PDB file of C-alpha atoms in Angstrom:
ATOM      1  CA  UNK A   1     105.327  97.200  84.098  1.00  0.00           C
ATOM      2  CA  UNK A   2     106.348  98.120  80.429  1.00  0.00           C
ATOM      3  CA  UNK A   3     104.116  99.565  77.820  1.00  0.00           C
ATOM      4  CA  UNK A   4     104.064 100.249  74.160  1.00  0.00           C
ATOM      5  CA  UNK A   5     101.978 102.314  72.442  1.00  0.00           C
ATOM      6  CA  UNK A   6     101.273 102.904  69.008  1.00  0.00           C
ATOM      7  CA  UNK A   7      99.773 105.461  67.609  1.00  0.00           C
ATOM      8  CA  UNK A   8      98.609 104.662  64.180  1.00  0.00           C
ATOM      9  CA  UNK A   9      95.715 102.128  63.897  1.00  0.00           C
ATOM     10  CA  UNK A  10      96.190 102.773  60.461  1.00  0.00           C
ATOM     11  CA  UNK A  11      97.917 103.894  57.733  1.00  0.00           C
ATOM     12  CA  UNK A  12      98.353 103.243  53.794  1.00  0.00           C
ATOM     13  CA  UNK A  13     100.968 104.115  51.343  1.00  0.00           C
ATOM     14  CA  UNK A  14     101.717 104.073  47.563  1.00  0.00           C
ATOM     15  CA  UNK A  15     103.929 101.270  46.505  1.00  0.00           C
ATOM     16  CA  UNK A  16     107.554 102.205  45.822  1.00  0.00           C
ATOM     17  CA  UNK A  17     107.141 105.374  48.658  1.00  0.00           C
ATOM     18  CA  UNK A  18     108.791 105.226  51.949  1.00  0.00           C
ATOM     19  CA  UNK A  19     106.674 104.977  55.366  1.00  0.00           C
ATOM     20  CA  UNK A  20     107.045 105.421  58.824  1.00  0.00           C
ATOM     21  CA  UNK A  21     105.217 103.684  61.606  1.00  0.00           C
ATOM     22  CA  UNK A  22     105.377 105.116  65.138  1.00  0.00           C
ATOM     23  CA  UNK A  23     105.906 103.183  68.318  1.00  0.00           C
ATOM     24  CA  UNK A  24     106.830 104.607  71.972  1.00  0.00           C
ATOM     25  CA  UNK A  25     107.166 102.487  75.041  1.00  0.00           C
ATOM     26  CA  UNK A  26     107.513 102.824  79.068  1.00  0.00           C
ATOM     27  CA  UNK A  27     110.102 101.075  80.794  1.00  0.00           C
ATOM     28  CA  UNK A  28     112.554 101.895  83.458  1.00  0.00           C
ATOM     29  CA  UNK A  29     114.742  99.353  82.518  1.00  0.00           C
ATOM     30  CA  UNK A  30     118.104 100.442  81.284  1.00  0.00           C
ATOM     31  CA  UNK A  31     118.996  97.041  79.242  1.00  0.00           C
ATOM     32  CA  UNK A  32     115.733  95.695  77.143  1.00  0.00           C
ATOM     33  CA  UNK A  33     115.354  94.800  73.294  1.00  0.00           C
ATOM     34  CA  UNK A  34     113.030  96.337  70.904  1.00  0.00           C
ATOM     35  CA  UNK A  35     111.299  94.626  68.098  1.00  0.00           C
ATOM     36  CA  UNK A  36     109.144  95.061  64.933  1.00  0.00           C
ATOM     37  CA  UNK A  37     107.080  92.197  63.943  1.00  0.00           C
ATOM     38  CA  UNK A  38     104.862  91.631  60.906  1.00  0.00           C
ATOM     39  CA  UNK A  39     101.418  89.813  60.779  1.00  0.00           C
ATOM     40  CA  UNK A  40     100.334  89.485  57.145  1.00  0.00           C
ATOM     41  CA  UNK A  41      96.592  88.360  56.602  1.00  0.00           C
ATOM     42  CA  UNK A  42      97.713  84.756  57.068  1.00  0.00           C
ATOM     43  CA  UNK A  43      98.238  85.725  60.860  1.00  0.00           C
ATOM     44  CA  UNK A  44     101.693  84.435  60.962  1.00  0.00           C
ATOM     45  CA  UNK A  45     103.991  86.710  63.333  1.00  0.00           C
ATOM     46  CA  UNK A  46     107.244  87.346  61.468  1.00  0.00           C
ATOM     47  CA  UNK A  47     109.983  89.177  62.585  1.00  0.00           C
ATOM     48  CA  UNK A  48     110.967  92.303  60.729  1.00  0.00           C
ATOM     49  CA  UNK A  49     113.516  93.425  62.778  1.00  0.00           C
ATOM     50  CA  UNK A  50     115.071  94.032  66.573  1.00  0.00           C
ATOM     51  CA  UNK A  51     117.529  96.524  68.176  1.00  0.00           C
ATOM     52  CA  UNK A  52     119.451  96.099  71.132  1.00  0.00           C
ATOM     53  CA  UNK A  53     118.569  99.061  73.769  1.00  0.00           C
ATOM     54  CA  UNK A  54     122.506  99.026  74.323  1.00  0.00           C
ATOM     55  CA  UNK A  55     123.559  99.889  70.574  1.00  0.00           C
ATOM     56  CA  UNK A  56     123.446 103.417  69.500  1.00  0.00           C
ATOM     57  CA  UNK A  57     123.478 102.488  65.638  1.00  0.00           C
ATOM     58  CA  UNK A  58     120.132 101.874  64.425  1.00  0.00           C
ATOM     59  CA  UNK A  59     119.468  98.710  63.181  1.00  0.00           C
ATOM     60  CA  UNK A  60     118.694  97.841  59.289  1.00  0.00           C
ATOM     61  CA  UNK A  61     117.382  94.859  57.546  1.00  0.00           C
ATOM     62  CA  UNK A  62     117.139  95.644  53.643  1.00  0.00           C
ATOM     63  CA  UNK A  63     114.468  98.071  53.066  1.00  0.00           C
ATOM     64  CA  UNK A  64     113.437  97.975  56.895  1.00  0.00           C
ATOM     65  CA  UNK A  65     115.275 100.280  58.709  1.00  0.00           C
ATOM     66  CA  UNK A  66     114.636 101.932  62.458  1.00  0.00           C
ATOM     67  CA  UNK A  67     114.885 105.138  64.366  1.00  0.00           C
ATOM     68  CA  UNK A  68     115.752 104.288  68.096  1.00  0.00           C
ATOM     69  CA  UNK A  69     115.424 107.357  70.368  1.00  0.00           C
ATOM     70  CA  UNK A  70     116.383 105.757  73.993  1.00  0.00           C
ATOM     71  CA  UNK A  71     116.061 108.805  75.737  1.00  0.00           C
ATOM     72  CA  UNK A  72     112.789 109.498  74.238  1.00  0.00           C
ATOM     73  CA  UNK A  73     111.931 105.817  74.395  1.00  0.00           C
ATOM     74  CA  UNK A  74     110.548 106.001  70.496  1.00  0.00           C
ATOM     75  CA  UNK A  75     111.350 103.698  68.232  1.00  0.00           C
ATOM     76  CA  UNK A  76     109.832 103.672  64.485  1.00  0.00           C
ATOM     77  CA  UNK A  77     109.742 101.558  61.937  1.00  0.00           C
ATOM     78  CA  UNK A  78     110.892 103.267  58.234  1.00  0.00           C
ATOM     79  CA  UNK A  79     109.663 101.047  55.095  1.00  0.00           C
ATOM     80  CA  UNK A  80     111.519 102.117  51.973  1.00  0.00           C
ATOM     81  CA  UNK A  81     110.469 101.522  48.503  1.00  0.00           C
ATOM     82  CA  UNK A  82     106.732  99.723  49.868  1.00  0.00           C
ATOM     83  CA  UNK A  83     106.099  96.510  48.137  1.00  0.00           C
ATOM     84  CA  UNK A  84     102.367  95.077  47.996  1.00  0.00           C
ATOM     85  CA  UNK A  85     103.549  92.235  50.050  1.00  0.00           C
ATOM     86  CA  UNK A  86     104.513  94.898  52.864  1.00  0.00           C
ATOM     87  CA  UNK A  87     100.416  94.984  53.112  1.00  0.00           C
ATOM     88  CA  UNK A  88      99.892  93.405  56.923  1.00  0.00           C
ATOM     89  CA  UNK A  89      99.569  94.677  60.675  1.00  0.00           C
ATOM     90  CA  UNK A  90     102.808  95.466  62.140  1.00  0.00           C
ATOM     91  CA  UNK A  91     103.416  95.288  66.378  1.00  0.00           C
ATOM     92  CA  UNK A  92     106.021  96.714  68.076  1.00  0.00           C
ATOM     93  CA  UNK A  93     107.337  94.983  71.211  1.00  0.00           C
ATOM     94  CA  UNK A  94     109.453  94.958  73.660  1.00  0.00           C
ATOM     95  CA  UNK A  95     111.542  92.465  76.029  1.00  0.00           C
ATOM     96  CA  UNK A  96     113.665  93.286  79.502  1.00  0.00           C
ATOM     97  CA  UNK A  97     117.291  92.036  78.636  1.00  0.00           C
ATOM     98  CA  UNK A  98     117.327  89.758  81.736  1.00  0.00           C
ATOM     99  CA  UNK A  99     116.099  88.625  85.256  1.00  0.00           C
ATOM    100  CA  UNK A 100     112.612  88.119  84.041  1.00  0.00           C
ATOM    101  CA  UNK A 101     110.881  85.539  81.520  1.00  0.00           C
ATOM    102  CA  UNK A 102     112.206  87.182  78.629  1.00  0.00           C
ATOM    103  CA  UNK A 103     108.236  87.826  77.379  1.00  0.00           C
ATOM    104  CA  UNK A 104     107.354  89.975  75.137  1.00  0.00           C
ATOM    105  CA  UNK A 105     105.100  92.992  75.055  1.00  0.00           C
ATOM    106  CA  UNK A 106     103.230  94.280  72.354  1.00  0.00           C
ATOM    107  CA  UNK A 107     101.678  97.445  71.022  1.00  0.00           C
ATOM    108  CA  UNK A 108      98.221  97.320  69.655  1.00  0.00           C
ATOM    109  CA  UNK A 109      99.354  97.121  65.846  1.00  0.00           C
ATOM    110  CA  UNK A 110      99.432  99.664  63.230  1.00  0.00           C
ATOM    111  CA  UNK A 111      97.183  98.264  59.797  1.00  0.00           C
ATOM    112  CA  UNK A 112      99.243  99.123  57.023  1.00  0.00           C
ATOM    113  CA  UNK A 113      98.173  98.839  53.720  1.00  0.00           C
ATOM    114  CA  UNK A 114     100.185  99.701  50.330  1.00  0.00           C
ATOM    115  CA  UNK A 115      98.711 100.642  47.488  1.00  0.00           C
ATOM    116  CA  UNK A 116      99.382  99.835  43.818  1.00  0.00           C
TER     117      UNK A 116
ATOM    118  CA  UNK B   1     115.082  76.490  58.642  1.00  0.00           C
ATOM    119  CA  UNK B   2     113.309  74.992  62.028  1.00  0.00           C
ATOM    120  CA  UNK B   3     110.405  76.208  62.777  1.00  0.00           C
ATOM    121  CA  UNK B   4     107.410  76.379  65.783  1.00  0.00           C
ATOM    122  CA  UNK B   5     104.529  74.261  64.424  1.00  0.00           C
ATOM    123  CA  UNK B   6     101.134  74.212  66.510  1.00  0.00           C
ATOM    124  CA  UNK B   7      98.302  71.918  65.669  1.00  0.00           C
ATOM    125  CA  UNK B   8      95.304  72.133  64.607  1.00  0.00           C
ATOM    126  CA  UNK B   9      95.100  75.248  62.555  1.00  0.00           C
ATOM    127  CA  UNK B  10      91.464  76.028  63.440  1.00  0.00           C
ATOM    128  CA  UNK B  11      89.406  74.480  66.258  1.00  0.00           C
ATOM    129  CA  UNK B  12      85.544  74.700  67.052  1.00  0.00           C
ATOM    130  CA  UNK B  13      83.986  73.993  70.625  1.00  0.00           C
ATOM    131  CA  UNK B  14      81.055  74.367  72.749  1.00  0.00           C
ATOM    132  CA  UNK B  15      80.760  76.142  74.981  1.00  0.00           C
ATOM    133  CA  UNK B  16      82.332  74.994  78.433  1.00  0.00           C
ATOM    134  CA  UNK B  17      84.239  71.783  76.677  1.00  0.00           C
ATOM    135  CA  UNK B  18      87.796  71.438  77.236  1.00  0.00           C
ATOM    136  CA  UNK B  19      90.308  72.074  74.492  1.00  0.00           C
ATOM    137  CA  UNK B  20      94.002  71.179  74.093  1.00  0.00           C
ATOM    138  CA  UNK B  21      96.102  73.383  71.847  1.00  0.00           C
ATOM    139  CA  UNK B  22      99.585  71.331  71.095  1.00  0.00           C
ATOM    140  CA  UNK B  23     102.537  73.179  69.831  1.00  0.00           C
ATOM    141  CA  UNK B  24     106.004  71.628  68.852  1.00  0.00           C
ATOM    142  CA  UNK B  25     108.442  74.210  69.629  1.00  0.00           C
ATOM    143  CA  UNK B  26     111.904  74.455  68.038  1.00  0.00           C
ATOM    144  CA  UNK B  27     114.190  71.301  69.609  1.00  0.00           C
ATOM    145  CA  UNK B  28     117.150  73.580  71.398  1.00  0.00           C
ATOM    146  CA  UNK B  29     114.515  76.254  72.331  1.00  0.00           C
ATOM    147  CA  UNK B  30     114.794  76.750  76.197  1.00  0.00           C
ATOM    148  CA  UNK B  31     112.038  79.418  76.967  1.00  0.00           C
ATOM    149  CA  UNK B  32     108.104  78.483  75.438  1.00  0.00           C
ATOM    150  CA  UNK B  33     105.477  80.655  75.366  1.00  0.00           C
ATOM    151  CA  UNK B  34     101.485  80.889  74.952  1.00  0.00           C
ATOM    152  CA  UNK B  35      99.904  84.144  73.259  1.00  0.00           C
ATOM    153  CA  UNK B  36      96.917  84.995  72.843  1.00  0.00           C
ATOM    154  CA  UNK B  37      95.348  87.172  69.916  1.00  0.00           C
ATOM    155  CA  UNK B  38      91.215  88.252  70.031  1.00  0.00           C
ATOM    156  CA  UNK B  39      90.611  89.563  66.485  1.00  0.00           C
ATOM    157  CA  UNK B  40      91.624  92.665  65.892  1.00  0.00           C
ATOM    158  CA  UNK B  41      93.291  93.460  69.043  1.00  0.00           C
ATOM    159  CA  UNK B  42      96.701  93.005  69.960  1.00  0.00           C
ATOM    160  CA  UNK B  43      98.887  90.366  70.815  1.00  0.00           C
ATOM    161  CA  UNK B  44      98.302  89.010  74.636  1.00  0.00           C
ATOM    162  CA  UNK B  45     101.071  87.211  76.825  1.00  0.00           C
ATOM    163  CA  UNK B  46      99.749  84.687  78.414  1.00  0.00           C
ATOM    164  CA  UNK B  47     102.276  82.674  80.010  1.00  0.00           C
ATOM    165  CA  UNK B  48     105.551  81.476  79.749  1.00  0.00           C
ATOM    166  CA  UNK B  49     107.352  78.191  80.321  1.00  0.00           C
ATOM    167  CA  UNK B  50     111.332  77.404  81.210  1.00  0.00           C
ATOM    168  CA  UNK B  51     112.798  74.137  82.931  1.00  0.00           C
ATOM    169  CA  UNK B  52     109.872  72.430  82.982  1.00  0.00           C
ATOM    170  CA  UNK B  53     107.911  74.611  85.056  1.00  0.00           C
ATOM    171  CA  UNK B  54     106.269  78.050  84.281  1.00  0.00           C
ATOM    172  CA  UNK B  55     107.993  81.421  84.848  1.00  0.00           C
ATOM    173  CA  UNK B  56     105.283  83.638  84.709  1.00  0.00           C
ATOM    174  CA  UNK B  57     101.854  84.078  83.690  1.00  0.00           C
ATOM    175  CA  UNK B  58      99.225  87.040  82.813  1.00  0.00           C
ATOM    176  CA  UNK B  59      96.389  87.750  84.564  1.00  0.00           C
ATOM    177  CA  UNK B  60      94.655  86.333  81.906  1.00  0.00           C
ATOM    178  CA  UNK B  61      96.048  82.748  82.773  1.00  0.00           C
ATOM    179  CA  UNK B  62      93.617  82.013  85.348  1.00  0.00           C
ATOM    180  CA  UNK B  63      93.069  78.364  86.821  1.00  0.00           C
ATOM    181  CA  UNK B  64      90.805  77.547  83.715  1.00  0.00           C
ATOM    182  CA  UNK B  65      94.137  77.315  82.033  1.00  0.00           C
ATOM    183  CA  UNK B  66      96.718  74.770  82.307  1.00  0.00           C
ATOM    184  CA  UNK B  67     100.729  74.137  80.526  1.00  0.00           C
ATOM    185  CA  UNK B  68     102.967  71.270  80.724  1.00  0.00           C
ATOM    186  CA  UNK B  69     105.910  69.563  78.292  1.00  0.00           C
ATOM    187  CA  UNK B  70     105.267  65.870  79.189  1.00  0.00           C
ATOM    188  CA  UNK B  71     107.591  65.049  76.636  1.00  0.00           C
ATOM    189  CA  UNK B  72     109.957  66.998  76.196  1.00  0.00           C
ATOM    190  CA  UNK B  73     108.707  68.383  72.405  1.00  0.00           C
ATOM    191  CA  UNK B  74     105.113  68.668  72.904  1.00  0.00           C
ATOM    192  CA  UNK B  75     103.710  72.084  74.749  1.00  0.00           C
ATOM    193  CA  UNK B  76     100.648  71.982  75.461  1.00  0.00           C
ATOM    194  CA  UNK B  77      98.229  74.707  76.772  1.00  0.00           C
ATOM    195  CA  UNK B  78      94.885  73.587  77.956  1.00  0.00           C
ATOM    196  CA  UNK B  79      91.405  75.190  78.544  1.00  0.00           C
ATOM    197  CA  UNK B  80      89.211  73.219  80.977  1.00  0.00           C
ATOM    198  CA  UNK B  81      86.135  74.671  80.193  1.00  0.00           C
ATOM    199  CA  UNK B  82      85.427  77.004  77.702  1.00  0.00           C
ATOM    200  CA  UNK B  83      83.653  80.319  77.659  1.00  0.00           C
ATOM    201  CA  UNK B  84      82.722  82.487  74.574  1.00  0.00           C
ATOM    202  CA  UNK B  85      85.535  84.822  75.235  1.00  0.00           C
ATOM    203  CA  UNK B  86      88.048  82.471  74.942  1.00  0.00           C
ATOM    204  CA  UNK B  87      87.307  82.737  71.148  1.00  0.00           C
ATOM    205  CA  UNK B  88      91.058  84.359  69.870  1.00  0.00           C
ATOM    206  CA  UNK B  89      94.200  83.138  67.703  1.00  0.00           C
ATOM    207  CA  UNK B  90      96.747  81.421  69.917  1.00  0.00           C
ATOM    208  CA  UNK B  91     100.029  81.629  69.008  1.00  0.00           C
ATOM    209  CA  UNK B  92     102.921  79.273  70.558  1.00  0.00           C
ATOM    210  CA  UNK B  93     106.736  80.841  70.662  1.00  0.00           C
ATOM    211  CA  UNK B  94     110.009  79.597  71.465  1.00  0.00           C
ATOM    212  CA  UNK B  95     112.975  80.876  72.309  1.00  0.00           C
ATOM    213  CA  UNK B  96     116.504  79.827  72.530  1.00  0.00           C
ATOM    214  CA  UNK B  97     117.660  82.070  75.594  1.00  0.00           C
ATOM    215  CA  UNK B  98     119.152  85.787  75.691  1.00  0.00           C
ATOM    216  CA  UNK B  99     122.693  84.270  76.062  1.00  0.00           C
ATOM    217  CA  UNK B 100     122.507  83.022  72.604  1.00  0.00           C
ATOM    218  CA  UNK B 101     119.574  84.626  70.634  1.00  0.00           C
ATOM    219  CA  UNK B 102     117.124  86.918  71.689  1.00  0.00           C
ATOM    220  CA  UNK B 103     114.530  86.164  68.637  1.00  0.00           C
ATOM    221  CA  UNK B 104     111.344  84.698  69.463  1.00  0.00           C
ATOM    222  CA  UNK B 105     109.497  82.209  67.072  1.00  0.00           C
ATOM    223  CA  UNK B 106     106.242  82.082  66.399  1.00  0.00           C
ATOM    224  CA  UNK B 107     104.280  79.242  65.224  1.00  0.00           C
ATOM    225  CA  UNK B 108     101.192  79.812  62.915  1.00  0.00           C
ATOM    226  CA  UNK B 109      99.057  79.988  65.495  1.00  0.00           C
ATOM    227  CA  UNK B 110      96.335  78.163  66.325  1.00  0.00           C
ATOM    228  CA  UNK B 111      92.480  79.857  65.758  1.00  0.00           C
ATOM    229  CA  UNK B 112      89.974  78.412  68.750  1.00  0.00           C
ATOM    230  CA  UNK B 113      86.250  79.528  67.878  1.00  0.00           C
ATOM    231  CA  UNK B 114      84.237  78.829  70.662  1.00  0.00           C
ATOM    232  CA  UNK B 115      80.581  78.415  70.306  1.00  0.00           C
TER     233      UNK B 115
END
């Protein structure tokens, strides 16, 4: 079965600094996606951003940008320039690339609040 | 943009009542799921659904809980009888299938207070 652990119940940071939240995961799986989702205080699960286990590059998404260490099965989440509205619980999760029911598993959520 | 839209937004019961949560997921969505959320903690799967029939389901998905699609929009996830611990956010997501996209879509979720 596949874990992912985060670290970081919390964390805060100034606006306009950058962040990083950690996230680490057990699977031995060799194809599987990665994601970072956002839950603001309106509980609404948005997606921040994903990266394909199978793609070196890491992937970016404006000021959301990831570190994807396969080997070491870590995967973080960098926030450039915070914004207020970046305020909101962030999960980590993962999915097996196939043969399963493509469900995903979360992390317990890092709290991250920025600051004016 | 289409979107995953569950109703109702907030729902109160007693204690060992049954509830129906609906959720309309996106139209060309193959794979629908049920998640469950108890405040503060993290995101649960409960159970997933794919050609009319379910794929898998949590150990959490005991035989209190129920899914079907009678319709072919609606998704429905049921609760015969209630217990205090059922009490969580439940969020509905669809997903079009890893050939084509591998983003899963979340509806607003659904917030079941049982008392």
């Amino acid at each position: 079965a596949q874990t992912v652990t985060q670290s970081q119940p919390e964390m805060s940071v100034q606006e306009a600094e950058t962040v990083t939240l950690s996230c680490t995961y057990d699977t031995s799986e060799n194809n599987y996606y990665l994601f970072w989702y956002k839950q603001p205080p309106s509980r609404q699960m948005i997606l921040v951003i994903r990266q394909e286990a199978y793609k070196q590059q890491n992937a970016t998404e404006n000021r959301f940008s990831v570190n994807f260490q396969k080997a070491a099965k870590s995967f973080s989440l960098k926030i450039s320039d915070s914004q207020l509205g970046d305020t909101a619980m962030y999960f980590c999760a993962f999915m097996k690339q196939e043969g399963g029911s493509e469900k995903l598993v979360f992390g317990k959520g890092t709290k991250l609040t920025v600051n004016p | 943009e289409p979107e995953v839209t569950q109703t109702p937004s907030h729902q109160v019961t007693q204690m060992g009542q049954e509830v129906i949560l609906r959720c309309v997921p996106i139209s060309n969505h193959l794979y629908f799921y049920w998640y469950r959320q108890i405040l503060g903690q993290k995101v649960e799967f409960l159970v997933s659904f794919y050609n009319n029939e379910i794929s898998e389901k949590s150990e959490i998905f005991d035989d209190q809980f129920s899914v079907e699609r009678p319709d072919g929009s609606n998704f429905t996830l049921k609760i015969r009888s209630t217990k205090l611990e059922d009490s969580a956010m439940y969020f509905c997501a669809s997903l079009k299938g890893q050939k084509t996209s591998i983003e899963a879509f979340f509806g607003q979720g659904t917030r079941l207070t049982v008392v």
